[in-house]
Amino acid sequence: MSFTFFLVYALVGLAGATALWLLYRYGQERRYRRQPYVSSTARAGAAAPTPSKTPAYSIALVGDLGAVATNGRDPVINLLQDWQQQTGEAGAVVILGDNIYPTGLPAPTHPGRADAEHRLNAQLDALRPFAGRVIFLSGNHDWNKGRRDGYEYLLRQEAYVRDHLPTAHYLPARGCPGPATLQLPGNVLLVVLNTQWWVQHGTRPLGEAYGCTATTSREPFEQLRQVLAANQHQRIVVAGHHPLYSNAMHGGQFTTKQHVFPLLAVHKKAYLPLPVVGSLFPAYRRVVGAAEDMAHPRYRAMRRRLLRVLRDFPNIIYAAGHDHNLQYFQRRGGHYLVSGSGSKTAFVQKGGKATFTHEHKGFFVIEFYANGEAWLRTLEPGNQTGAVRATEPFRSRLYTAAAPSEAVAPTPAAASARAGSAG
């Protein structure tokens, strides 16, 4: 009997402690959610003005546009168009994947095909007048959320983009893992990885039969190291859909609501309270992970191998989407971005290893100057249509280096947008 009472008291105590913890977390979240967070060490630099001269080259990094409004009033699309007009041919737009929600571009006979085309067309129409470069990446939603027939979805979307915006690059081509490289003006090199390849179920293209240069899952990392080593005279941006650092859901961070109402992950109206038990789902995502989470074995292995390469090269900028917020991490000489709030926003935990976080629609811009400086800027819409630009919540000088010599010719590895595929 005494053991039964002890067990009851223990369960009641556990429930009470969990309730207090959830109440504390909820109070904390209410104070900082949707407010920009800047680490104490970066606040002085974040307030500094950017150089007065026009940048030699700029890259807009826009992720997860898959739920854009198709009526011409989308705030991020309109903000991006304003940036395009100001930048002109001295810039590039990199679309970081998850271009069509919920499952990419279905077959022509699928009932969701028309809506998918409308969302993709809204992006293509906005990008068509741009005088600079346009580069599309794919994300897990573009591969039918990682399902076994996802490769077919990817190929359809790639063909659609090439047909309707022939000047755009869809990289890496044919769903290969990469790396694919694209030489940009200003001695800027863009290197693109298909990070979904490592976590995808079903067909994953590899080898000459699919037009890919890599023949094993490890070879892309060896090729990436070769590209980075051969191009240390350039300013390098590496882009992939999946982040390498994140204070948001795919990095194992969840809201109090998600602990109490775990079935919201299944349906947005499933408000069935399951306290204590509900915390098991976030714990699972944090420790074991779904295929799209950092904790998942495939994702974890890809991240570990990729960081092992990137950390050997100072001032590398890695840009990703996937989590629906804006985040910046400065880690071990590298710069890691999450720019995934192109059409949705979601909770992001402040602090930790992050230098900056914000749960807000918008995108990052990297500006490269002739004096060798590289600046990170944060562009956010100030109203519901994007006609007004919000006060910039964060900017940072990423690095200062000797101005790269324009006389240095790109190496063969840097000169082709088809590296990582057999072309």
CSV table of C-alpha atoms in Angstrom, one decimal:
chain,number,residue,atom,x,y,z
A,1,MET,CA,0.0,0.0,0.0
A,2,SER,CA,2.8,2.4,0.9
A,3,PHE,CA,4.4,1.8,-2.5
A,4,THR,CA,1.1,2.7,-4.2
A,5,PHE,CA,0.8,5.9,-2.2
A,6,PHE,CA,4.4,6.7,-3.1
A,7,LEU,CA,3.8,6.1,-6.8
A,8,VAL,CA,0.7,8.3,-6.7
A,9,TYR,CA,2.5,11.1,-4.9
A,10,ALA,CA,5.4,10.8,-7.4
A,11,LEU,CA,3.0,11.1,-10.3
A,12,VAL,CA,1.2,14.0,-8.8
A,13,GLY,CA,4.6,15.7,-8.1
A,14,LEU,CA,5.7,15.0,-11.6
A,15,ALA,CA,2.5,16.5,-13.0
A,16,GLY,CA,2.9,19.5,-10.7
A,17,ALA,CA,6.5,20.1,-11.6
A,18,THR,CA,5.7,19.8,-15.3
A,19,ALA,CA,2.8,22.3,-15.0
A,20,LEU,CA,5.1,24.8,-13.3
A,21,TRP,CA,7.8,24.3,-15.9
A,22,LEU,CA,5.2,24.8,-18.7
A,23,LEU,CA,3.8,28.0,-17.0
A,24,TYR,CA,7.3,29.4,-16.7
A,25,ARG,CA,8.1,28.6,-20.3
A,26,TYR,CA,4.9,30.1,-21.5
A,27,GLY,CA,5.6,33.3,-19.5
A,28,GLN,CA,9.1,33.5,-21.0
A,29,GLU,CA,7.8,32.9,-24.6
A,30,ARG,CA,5.2,35.7,-24.3
A,31,ARG,CA,7.9,38.2,-23.4
A,32,TYR,CA,10.2,37.4,-26.3
A,33,ARG,CA,8.3,35.7,-29.1
A,34,ARG,CA,8.3,37.6,-32.4
A,35,GLN,CA,10.8,40.1,-30.9
A,36,PRO,CA,14.3,40.2,-32.5
A,37,TYR,CA,17.0,38.8,-30.3
A,38,VAL,CA,20.6,40.0,-30.7
A,39,SER,CA,23.4,38.5,-28.5
A,40,SER,CA,25.1,40.9,-26.1
A,41,THR,CA,28.4,40.6,-27.9
A,42,ALA,CA,26.9,41.6,-31.3
A,43,ARG,CA,24.7,44.5,-30.2
A,44,ALA,CA,27.3,47.3,-30.8
A,45,GLY,CA,28.1,45.9,-34.3
A,46,ALA,CA,24.5,45.5,-35.2
A,47,ALA,CA,23.9,49.2,-34.7
A,48,ALA,CA,26.8,50.2,-36.9
A,49,PRO,CA,26.0,51.7,-40.4
A,50,THR,CA,26.8,49.8,-43.5
A,51,PRO,CA,29.4,51.3,-45.8
A,52,SER,CA,28.3,54.3,-47.7
A,53,LYS,CA,29.5,53.0,-51.1
A,54,THR,CA,27.4,50.7,-53.2
A,55,PRO,CA,28.2,47.0,-52.8
A,56,ALA,CA,30.1,45.4,-55.6
A,57,TYR,CA,27.7,42.4,-55.5
A,58,SER,CA,24.7,41.3,-53.4
A,59,ILE,CA,22.9,38.0,-52.8
A,60,ALA,CA,19.4,37.8,-51.5
A,61,LEU,CA,18.7,34.5,-49.7
A,62,VAL,CA,15.0,33.7,-49.6
A,63,GLY,CA,13.7,30.4,-48.3
A,64,ASP,CA,10.4,28.5,-48.0
A,65,LEU,CA,8.4,30.6,-50.4
A,66,GLY,CA,6.0,27.7,-51.0
A,67,ALA,CA,2.9,29.4,-49.4
A,68,VAL,CA,3.2,32.8,-51.0
A,69,ALA,CA,0.0,34.8,-51.7
A,70,THR,CA,-0.9,34.6,-55.4
A,71,ASN,CA,-2.9,37.9,-55.5
A,72,GLY,CA,0.0,40.2,-56.0
A,73,ARG,CA,0.0,41.4,-52.3
A,74,ASP,CA,2.5,39.0,-50.8
A,75,PRO,CA,4.8,41.0,-48.5
A,76,VAL,CA,8.0,39.1,-49.0
A,77,ILE,CA,7.6,38.9,-52.8
A,78,ASN,CA,6.9,42.6,-53.0
A,79,LEU,CA,9.9,43.4,-50.7
A,80,LEU,CA,12.1,41.1,-52.9
A,81,GLN,CA,10.9,42.9,-56.1
A,82,ASP,CA,11.8,46.3,-54.5
A,83,TRP,CA,15.3,44.9,-53.7
A,84,GLN,CA,15.7,43.6,-57.2
A,85,GLN,CA,14.9,47.0,-58.7
A,86,GLN,CA,17.5,48.7,-56.5
A,87,THR,CA,20.2,46.0,-57.1
A,88,GLY,CA,19.8,45.2,-60.8
A,89,GLU,CA,22.4,43.0,-62.5
A,90,ALA,CA,24.8,43.5,-59.5
A,91,GLY,CA,22.9,40.8,-57.6
A,92,ALA,CA,21.6,37.3,-57.4
A,93,VAL,CA,18.5,35.8,-55.8
A,94,VAL,CA,18.9,32.4,-54.2
A,95,ILE,CA,15.6,30.6,-53.5
A,96,LEU,CA,16.5,28.1,-50.8
A,97,GLY,CA,13.9,25.4,-51.3
A,98,ASP,CA,10.5,24.4,-50.2
A,99,ASN,CA,9.2,26.3,-53.2
A,100,ILE,CA,5.7,24.8,-53.3
A,101,TYR,CA,3.7,23.7,-50.2
A,102,PRO,CA,2.6,21.1,-49.3
A,103,THR,CA,4.2,18.5,-51.5
A,104,GLY,CA,5.9,20.2,-54.4
A,105,LEU,CA,4.6,20.0,-58.0
A,106,PRO,CA,2.2,17.1,-58.5
A,107,ALA,CA,1.4,15.4,-61.8
A,108,PRO,CA,-0.8,17.3,-64.3
A,109,THR,CA,-3.8,15.2,-63.4
A,110,HIS,CA,-3.5,15.7,-59.7
A,111,PRO,CA,-6.2,17.8,-58.0
A,112,GLY,CA,-3.6,20.0,-56.3
A,113,ARG,CA,-1.7,20.8,-59.5
A,114,ALA,CA,-3.4,24.1,-60.2
A,115,ASP,CA,-2.7,25.5,-56.8
A,116,ALA,CA,0.9,24.4,-56.9
A,117,GLU,CA,1.4,26.1,-60.3
A,118,HIS,CA,-0.2,29.3,-59.0
A,119,ARG,CA,2.3,29.4,-56.1
A,120,LEU,CA,5.3,28.7,-58.3
A,121,ASN,CA,4.1,31.1,-60.9
A,122,ALA,CA,3.9,33.9,-58.4
A,123,GLN,CA,7.6,33.5,-57.7
A,124,LEU,CA,8.6,33.1,-61.3
A,125,ASP,CA,6.6,36.2,-62.3
A,126,ALA,CA,8.3,38.3,-59.6
A,127,LEU,CA,11.8,37.0,-60.7
A,128,ARG,CA,11.3,37.3,-64.4
A,129,PRO,CA,12.1,41.1,-64.8
A,130,PHE,CA,15.2,40.8,-62.6
A,131,ALA,CA,18.5,41.6,-64.4
A,132,GLY,CA,20.6,39.6,-62.0
A,133,ARG,CA,21.0,35.8,-61.5
A,134,VAL,CA,18.3,33.6,-60.2
A,135,ILE,CA,19.1,30.3,-58.6
A,136,PHE,CA,16.5,27.7,-57.3
A,137,LEU,CA,17.3,25.0,-54.8
A,138,SER,CA,15.0,22.2,-53.7
A,139,GLY,CA,13.8,21.3,-50.2
A,140,ASN,CA,12.0,18.4,-48.6
A,141,HIS,CA,8.6,19.6,-49.6
A,142,ASP,CA,9.7,19.8,-53.2
A,143,TRP,CA,10.5,16.1,-53.0
A,144,ASN,CA,6.9,15.3,-51.9
A,145,LYS,CA,8.0,15.7,-48.3
A,146,GLY,CA,10.7,13.0,-48.6
A,147,ARG,CA,8.4,10.2,-49.8
A,148,ARG,CA,9.6,7.5,-52.1
A,149,ASP,CA,8.2,9.1,-55.2
A,150,GLY,CA,9.8,12.4,-54.4
A,151,TYR,CA,12.3,12.2,-57.2
A,152,GLU,CA,9.5,12.5,-59.8
A,153,TYR,CA,8.2,15.6,-58.1
A,154,LEU,CA,11.7,17.1,-58.1
A,155,LEU,CA,12.2,16.5,-61.8
A,156,ARG,CA,8.7,18.0,-62.6
A,157,GLN,CA,9.5,21.2,-60.7
A,158,GLU,CA,13.0,21.5,-62.2
A,159,ALA,CA,11.5,21.1,-65.7
A,160,TYR,CA,8.7,23.6,-65.0
A,161,VAL,CA,11.2,26.3,-63.8
A,162,ARG,CA,13.5,25.8,-66.8
A,163,ASP,CA,10.5,26.0,-69.2
A,164,HIS,CA,8.9,29.1,-67.6
A,165,LEU,CA,12.1,31.0,-66.6
A,166,PRO,CA,14.9,29.7,-68.9
A,167,THR,CA,17.4,32.2,-67.4
A,168,ALA,CA,17.2,30.7,-64.0
A,169,HIS,CA,19.5,28.0,-62.6
A,170,TYR,CA,18.0,25.0,-60.8
A,171,LEU,CA,20.9,23.5,-58.8
A,172,PRO,CA,22.1,20.9,-58.4
A,173,ALA,CA,20.7,19.7,-61.7
A,174,ARG,CA,18.6,16.5,-62.0
A,175,GLY,CA,18.5,16.0,-58.2
A,176,CYS,CA,22.2,15.2,-57.9
A,177,PRO,CA,23.8,15.7,-54.5
A,178,GLY,CA,26.2,18.3,-55.8
A,179,PRO,CA,28.2,20.3,-55.1
A,180,ALA,CA,27.3,22.6,-58.0
A,181,THR,CA,29.1,25.8,-58.5
A,182,LEU,CA,28.2,29.1,-60.1
A,183,GLN,CA,30.7,31.9,-60.7
A,184,LEU,CA,29.2,35.3,-59.9
A,185,PRO,CA,30.6,38.8,-60.4
A,186,GLY,CA,32.7,40.5,-57.7
A,187,ASN,CA,34.8,37.3,-57.3
A,188,VAL,CA,31.9,35.7,-55.5
A,189,LEU,CA,31.4,31.9,-55.8
A,190,LEU,CA,28.1,30.2,-55.1
A,191,VAL,CA,28.4,26.5,-54.1
A,192,VAL,CA,25.1,24.6,-53.9
A,193,LEU,CA,24.4,21.3,-52.2
A,194,ASN,CA,21.2,19.2,-52.5
A,195,THR,CA,21.0,18.5,-48.8
A,196,GLN,CA,17.6,16.7,-49.2
A,197,TRP,CA,19.5,14.0,-51.1
A,198,TRP,CA,21.0,12.7,-47.8
A,199,VAL,CA,17.6,12.3,-46.0
A,200,GLN,CA,15.4,11.4,-49.0
A,201,HIS,CA,13.6,8.0,-49.2
A,202,GLY,CA,13.2,6.2,-52.4
A,203,THR,CA,15.2,7.1,-55.5
A,204,ARG,CA,18.3,9.2,-54.9
A,205,PRO,CA,20.2,9.9,-58.1
A,206,LEU,CA,23.9,9.0,-58.0
A,207,GLY,CA,26.5,8.2,-60.7
A,208,GLU,CA,26.7,8.6,-64.4
A,209,ALA,CA,23.4,6.8,-65.0
A,210,TYR,CA,21.7,9.9,-63.5
A,211,GLY,CA,24.2,12.5,-64.8
A,212,CYS,CA,25.9,12.9,-61.4
A,213,THR,CA,29.6,13.1,-60.8
A,214,ALA,CA,29.4,11.6,-57.3
A,215,THR,CA,29.3,7.8,-57.1
A,216,THR,CA,29.0,7.5,-53.3
A,217,SER,CA,27.4,9.4,-50.5
A,218,ARG,CA,30.8,10.5,-49.2
A,219,GLU,CA,32.2,11.8,-52.5
A,220,PRO,CA,30.2,15.1,-52.5
A,221,PHE,CA,32.0,16.1,-49.4
A,222,GLU,CA,35.4,15.3,-50.9
A,223,GLN,CA,34.4,17.3,-54.0
A,224,LEU,CA,33.3,20.2,-51.8
A,225,ARG,CA,36.6,20.3,-50.0
A,226,GLN,CA,38.4,20.4,-53.4
A,227,VAL,CA,36.2,23.3,-54.6
A,228,LEU,CA,36.8,25.3,-51.4
A,229,ALA,CA,40.5,24.7,-51.4
A,230,ALA,CA,40.9,25.7,-55.0
A,231,ASN,CA,38.9,28.9,-54.5
A,232,GLN,CA,40.2,30.5,-51.3
A,233,HIS,CA,40.9,33.7,-53.3
A,234,GLN,CA,37.2,34.1,-53.7
A,235,ARG,CA,34.3,35.1,-51.4
A,236,ILE,CA,32.3,31.9,-51.1
A,237,VAL,CA,28.7,31.3,-50.2
A,238,VAL,CA,27.6,27.6,-49.7
A,239,ALA,CA,23.8,27.1,-50.0
A,240,GLY,CA,21.6,24.1,-49.0
A,241,HIS,CA,18.1,23.7,-47.8
A,242,HIS,CA,18.8,22.2,-44.4
A,243,PRO,CA,20.5,24.3,-41.7
A,244,LEU,CA,23.5,23.3,-39.7
A,245,TYR,CA,22.6,25.2,-36.6
A,246,SER,CA,19.1,26.1,-35.5
A,247,ASN,CA,17.2,27.3,-32.5
A,248,ALA,CA,13.9,26.3,-34.0
A,249,MET,CA,11.8,23.2,-34.5
A,250,HIS,CA,14.2,21.2,-36.7
A,251,GLY,CA,16.9,21.9,-34.2
A,252,GLY,CA,14.7,20.4,-31.4
A,253,GLN,CA,13.1,23.6,-29.9
A,254,PHE,CA,9.3,23.6,-29.4
A,255,THR,CA,6.8,26.0,-27.9
A,256,THR,CA,4.8,25.4,-24.7
A,257,LYS,CA,1.7,24.9,-26.8
A,258,GLN,CA,3.4,22.1,-28.7
A,259,HIS,CA,4.1,20.4,-25.4
A,260,VAL,CA,0.5,20.7,-24.2
A,261,PHE,CA,-1.2,20.1,-27.6
A,262,PRO,CA,1.1,17.6,-29.4
A,263,LEU,CA,-1.6,16.7,-31.9
A,264,LEU,CA,-1.3,20.1,-33.5
A,265,ALA,CA,1.6,18.5,-35.4
A,266,VAL,CA,-1.0,16.3,-37.2
A,267,HIS,CA,-3.8,18.9,-37.6
A,268,LYS,CA,-3.8,22.6,-36.9
A,269,LYS,CA,-7.2,22.4,-35.1
A,270,ALA,CA,-6.4,19.4,-32.9
A,271,TYR,CA,-6.5,21.2,-29.5
A,272,LEU,CA,-6.6,18.1,-27.4
A,273,PRO,CA,-4.6,18.8,-24.2
A,274,LEU,CA,-2.1,16.1,-23.3
A,275,PRO,CA,0.2,17.5,-20.7
A,276,VAL,CA,3.2,15.5,-19.6
A,277,VAL,CA,2.4,12.8,-22.3
A,278,GLY,CA,2.5,15.6,-24.9
A,279,SER,CA,6.1,16.4,-24.0
A,280,LEU,CA,7.2,13.0,-25.2
A,281,PHE,CA,6.7,14.1,-28.8
A,282,PRO,CA,9.1,17.1,-28.6
A,283,ALA,CA,11.5,14.9,-26.7
A,284,TYR,CA,11.4,12.4,-29.5
A,285,ARG,CA,11.9,15.1,-32.2
A,286,ARG,CA,14.9,16.4,-30.2
A,287,VAL,CA,16.6,13.1,-29.5
A,288,VAL,CA,15.6,10.8,-32.3
A,289,GLY,CA,14.1,13.1,-34.9
A,290,ALA,CA,11.9,12.8,-37.9
A,291,ALA,CA,13.7,12.7,-41.3
A,292,GLU,CA,13.7,16.5,-41.5
A,293,ASP,CA,15.2,17.1,-38.0
A,294,MET,CA,18.8,17.5,-37.1
A,295,ALA,CA,18.5,14.6,-34.6
A,296,HIS,CA,17.6,12.1,-37.3
A,297,PRO,CA,20.6,9.8,-38.1
A,298,ARG,CA,20.8,10.7,-41.8
A,299,TYR,CA,20.6,14.4,-41.2
A,300,ARG,CA,23.0,14.1,-38.3
A,301,ALA,CA,25.6,12.3,-40.4
A,302,MET,CA,25.2,14.8,-43.3
A,303,ARG,CA,25.6,17.7,-40.9
A,304,ARG,CA,28.7,16.2,-39.2
A,305,ARG,CA,30.4,15.6,-42.5
A,306,LEU,CA,29.6,19.0,-43.9
A,307,LEU,CA,30.7,20.9,-40.8
A,308,ARG,CA,34.0,18.9,-40.9
A,309,VAL,CA,34.7,20.4,-44.3
A,310,LEU,CA,33.4,23.9,-43.8
A,311,ARG,CA,35.3,24.5,-40.5
A,312,ASP,CA,38.6,24.1,-42.4
A,313,PHE,CA,37.9,27.2,-44.4
A,314,PRO,CA,37.6,30.6,-42.6
A,315,ASN,CA,34.8,33.0,-43.4
A,316,ILE,CA,32.7,30.5,-45.3
A,317,ILE,CA,29.0,31.6,-45.3
A,318,TYR,CA,26.5,28.7,-45.3
A,319,ALA,CA,22.9,29.7,-46.0
A,320,ALA,CA,19.8,27.5,-45.5
A,321,GLY,CA,16.0,27.7,-45.1
A,322,HIS,CA,13.8,24.9,-43.7
A,323,ASP,CA,13.0,26.5,-40.3
A,324,HIS,CA,10.5,29.4,-40.8
A,325,ASN,CA,12.4,32.2,-39.2
A,326,LEU,CA,15.6,34.2,-39.4
A,327,GLN,CA,18.7,33.1,-37.6
A,328,TYR,CA,22.4,33.8,-37.7
A,329,PHE,CA,25.2,31.9,-36.0
A,330,GLN,CA,28.9,32.7,-35.9
A,331,ARG,CA,30.7,29.5,-35.1
A,332,ARG,CA,34.4,28.6,-35.3
A,333,GLY,CA,35.2,31.1,-38.0
A,334,GLY,CA,32.2,30.4,-40.2
A,335,HIS,CA,28.8,32.1,-40.7
A,336,TYR,CA,25.6,30.1,-40.6
A,337,LEU,CA,22.3,31.5,-41.7
A,338,VAL,CA,18.7,30.3,-41.6
A,339,SER,CA,16.5,32.4,-43.9
A,340,GLY,CA,13.3,30.3,-44.1
A,341,SER,CA,10.5,32.8,-43.4
A,342,GLY,CA,9.6,33.6,-47.0
A,343,SER,CA,6.0,32.7,-46.6
A,344,LYS,CA,5.6,31.3,-43.0
A,345,THR,CA,6.8,32.0,-39.6
A,346,ALA,CA,7.4,29.7,-36.6
A,347,PHE,CA,8.8,29.8,-33.1
A,348,VAL,CA,12.5,30.3,-32.6
A,349,GLN,CA,14.3,30.1,-29.2
A,350,LYS,CA,16.4,33.0,-28.3
A,351,GLY,CA,19.9,32.7,-27.0
A,352,GLY,CA,22.0,29.6,-27.0
A,353,LYS,CA,24.6,29.7,-29.8
A,354,ALA,CA,22.7,32.2,-31.9
A,355,THR,CA,23.9,35.7,-32.6
A,356,PHE,CA,20.5,36.8,-34.0
A,357,THR,CA,17.0,35.3,-34.2
A,358,HIS,CA,13.7,36.7,-35.2
A,359,GLU,CA,10.3,35.1,-35.8
A,360,HIS,CA,9.3,37.3,-38.7
A,361,LYS,CA,8.8,37.1,-42.4
A,362,GLY,CA,11.7,38.4,-44.5
A,363,PHE,CA,15.1,37.3,-45.8
A,364,PHE,CA,18.8,37.9,-45.5
A,365,VAL,CA,21.0,39.8,-47.9
A,366,ILE,CA,24.8,39.5,-48.1
A,367,GLU,CA,26.6,42.5,-49.5
A,368,PHE,CA,30.1,42.2,-50.8
A,369,TYR,CA,32.2,45.4,-51.1
A,370,ALA,CA,35.2,46.2,-53.2
A,371,ASN,CA,37.4,46.7,-50.1
A,372,GLY,CA,36.9,43.0,-49.1
A,373,GLU,CA,34.2,43.5,-46.5
A,374,ALA,CA,31.1,41.3,-46.4
A,375,TRP,CA,28.0,42.5,-44.6
A,376,LEU,CA,24.9,40.6,-43.5
A,377,ARG,CA,21.6,42.5,-43.7
A,378,THR,CA,18.1,41.6,-42.6
A,379,LEU,CA,15.2,42.8,-44.8
A,380,GLU,CA,11.6,42.5,-43.4
A,381,PRO,CA,8.3,43.9,-44.7
A,382,GLY,CA,6.9,46.6,-42.5
A,383,ASN,CA,3.2,46.1,-43.5
A,384,GLN,CA,1.0,43.3,-44.8
A,385,THR,CA,1.8,44.0,-48.5
A,386,GLY,CA,5.5,44.7,-48.2
A,387,ALA,CA,5.1,48.2,-49.6
A,388,VAL,CA,6.9,49.5,-46.6
A,389,ARG,CA,10.3,48.1,-45.4
A,390,ALA,CA,10.6,47.6,-41.6
A,391,THR,CA,13.4,49.1,-39.6
A,392,GLU,CA,16.3,46.7,-40.1
A,393,PRO,CA,16.5,44.5,-36.9
A,394,PHE,CA,20.0,43.3,-37.5
A,395,ARG,CA,23.1,43.9,-39.6
A,396,SER,CA,26.6,42.6,-39.1
A,397,ARG,CA,30.0,42.9,-40.8
A,398,LEU,CA,30.8,39.3,-41.4
A,399,TYR,CA,34.4,39.8,-42.2
A,400,THR,CA,37.1,42.2,-43.5
A,401,ALA,CA,39.6,40.9,-45.9
A,402,ALA,CA,42.0,42.1,-48.6
A,403,ALA,CA,40.0,43.0,-51.7
A,404,PRO,CA,40.0,40.0,-54.0
A,405,SER,CA,41.8,40.5,-57.3
A,406,GLU,CA,39.4,40.6,-60.2
A,407,ALA,CA,42.4,39.6,-62.4
A,408,VAL,CA,42.5,36.1,-60.8
A,409,ALA,CA,40.7,33.8,-63.2
A,410,PRO,CA,38.2,31.3,-61.7
A,411,THR,CA,39.5,27.8,-61.5
A,412,PRO,CA,37.8,25.1,-63.6
A,413,ALA,CA,36.0,23.9,-60.5
A,414,ALA,CA,34.5,27.4,-59.9
A,415,ALA,CA,33.6,28.2,-63.5
A,416,SER,CA,30.8,25.8,-64.2
A,417,ALA,CA,27.2,25.7,-62.8
A,418,ARG,CA,27.2,22.0,-63.6
A,419,ALA,CA,29.8,20.8,-61.1
A,420,GLY,CA,28.3,17.9,-59.2
A,421,SER,CA,26.5,16.7,-62.3
A,422,ALA,CA,27.9,15.2,-65.4
A,423,GLY,CA,26.3,18.0,-67.6
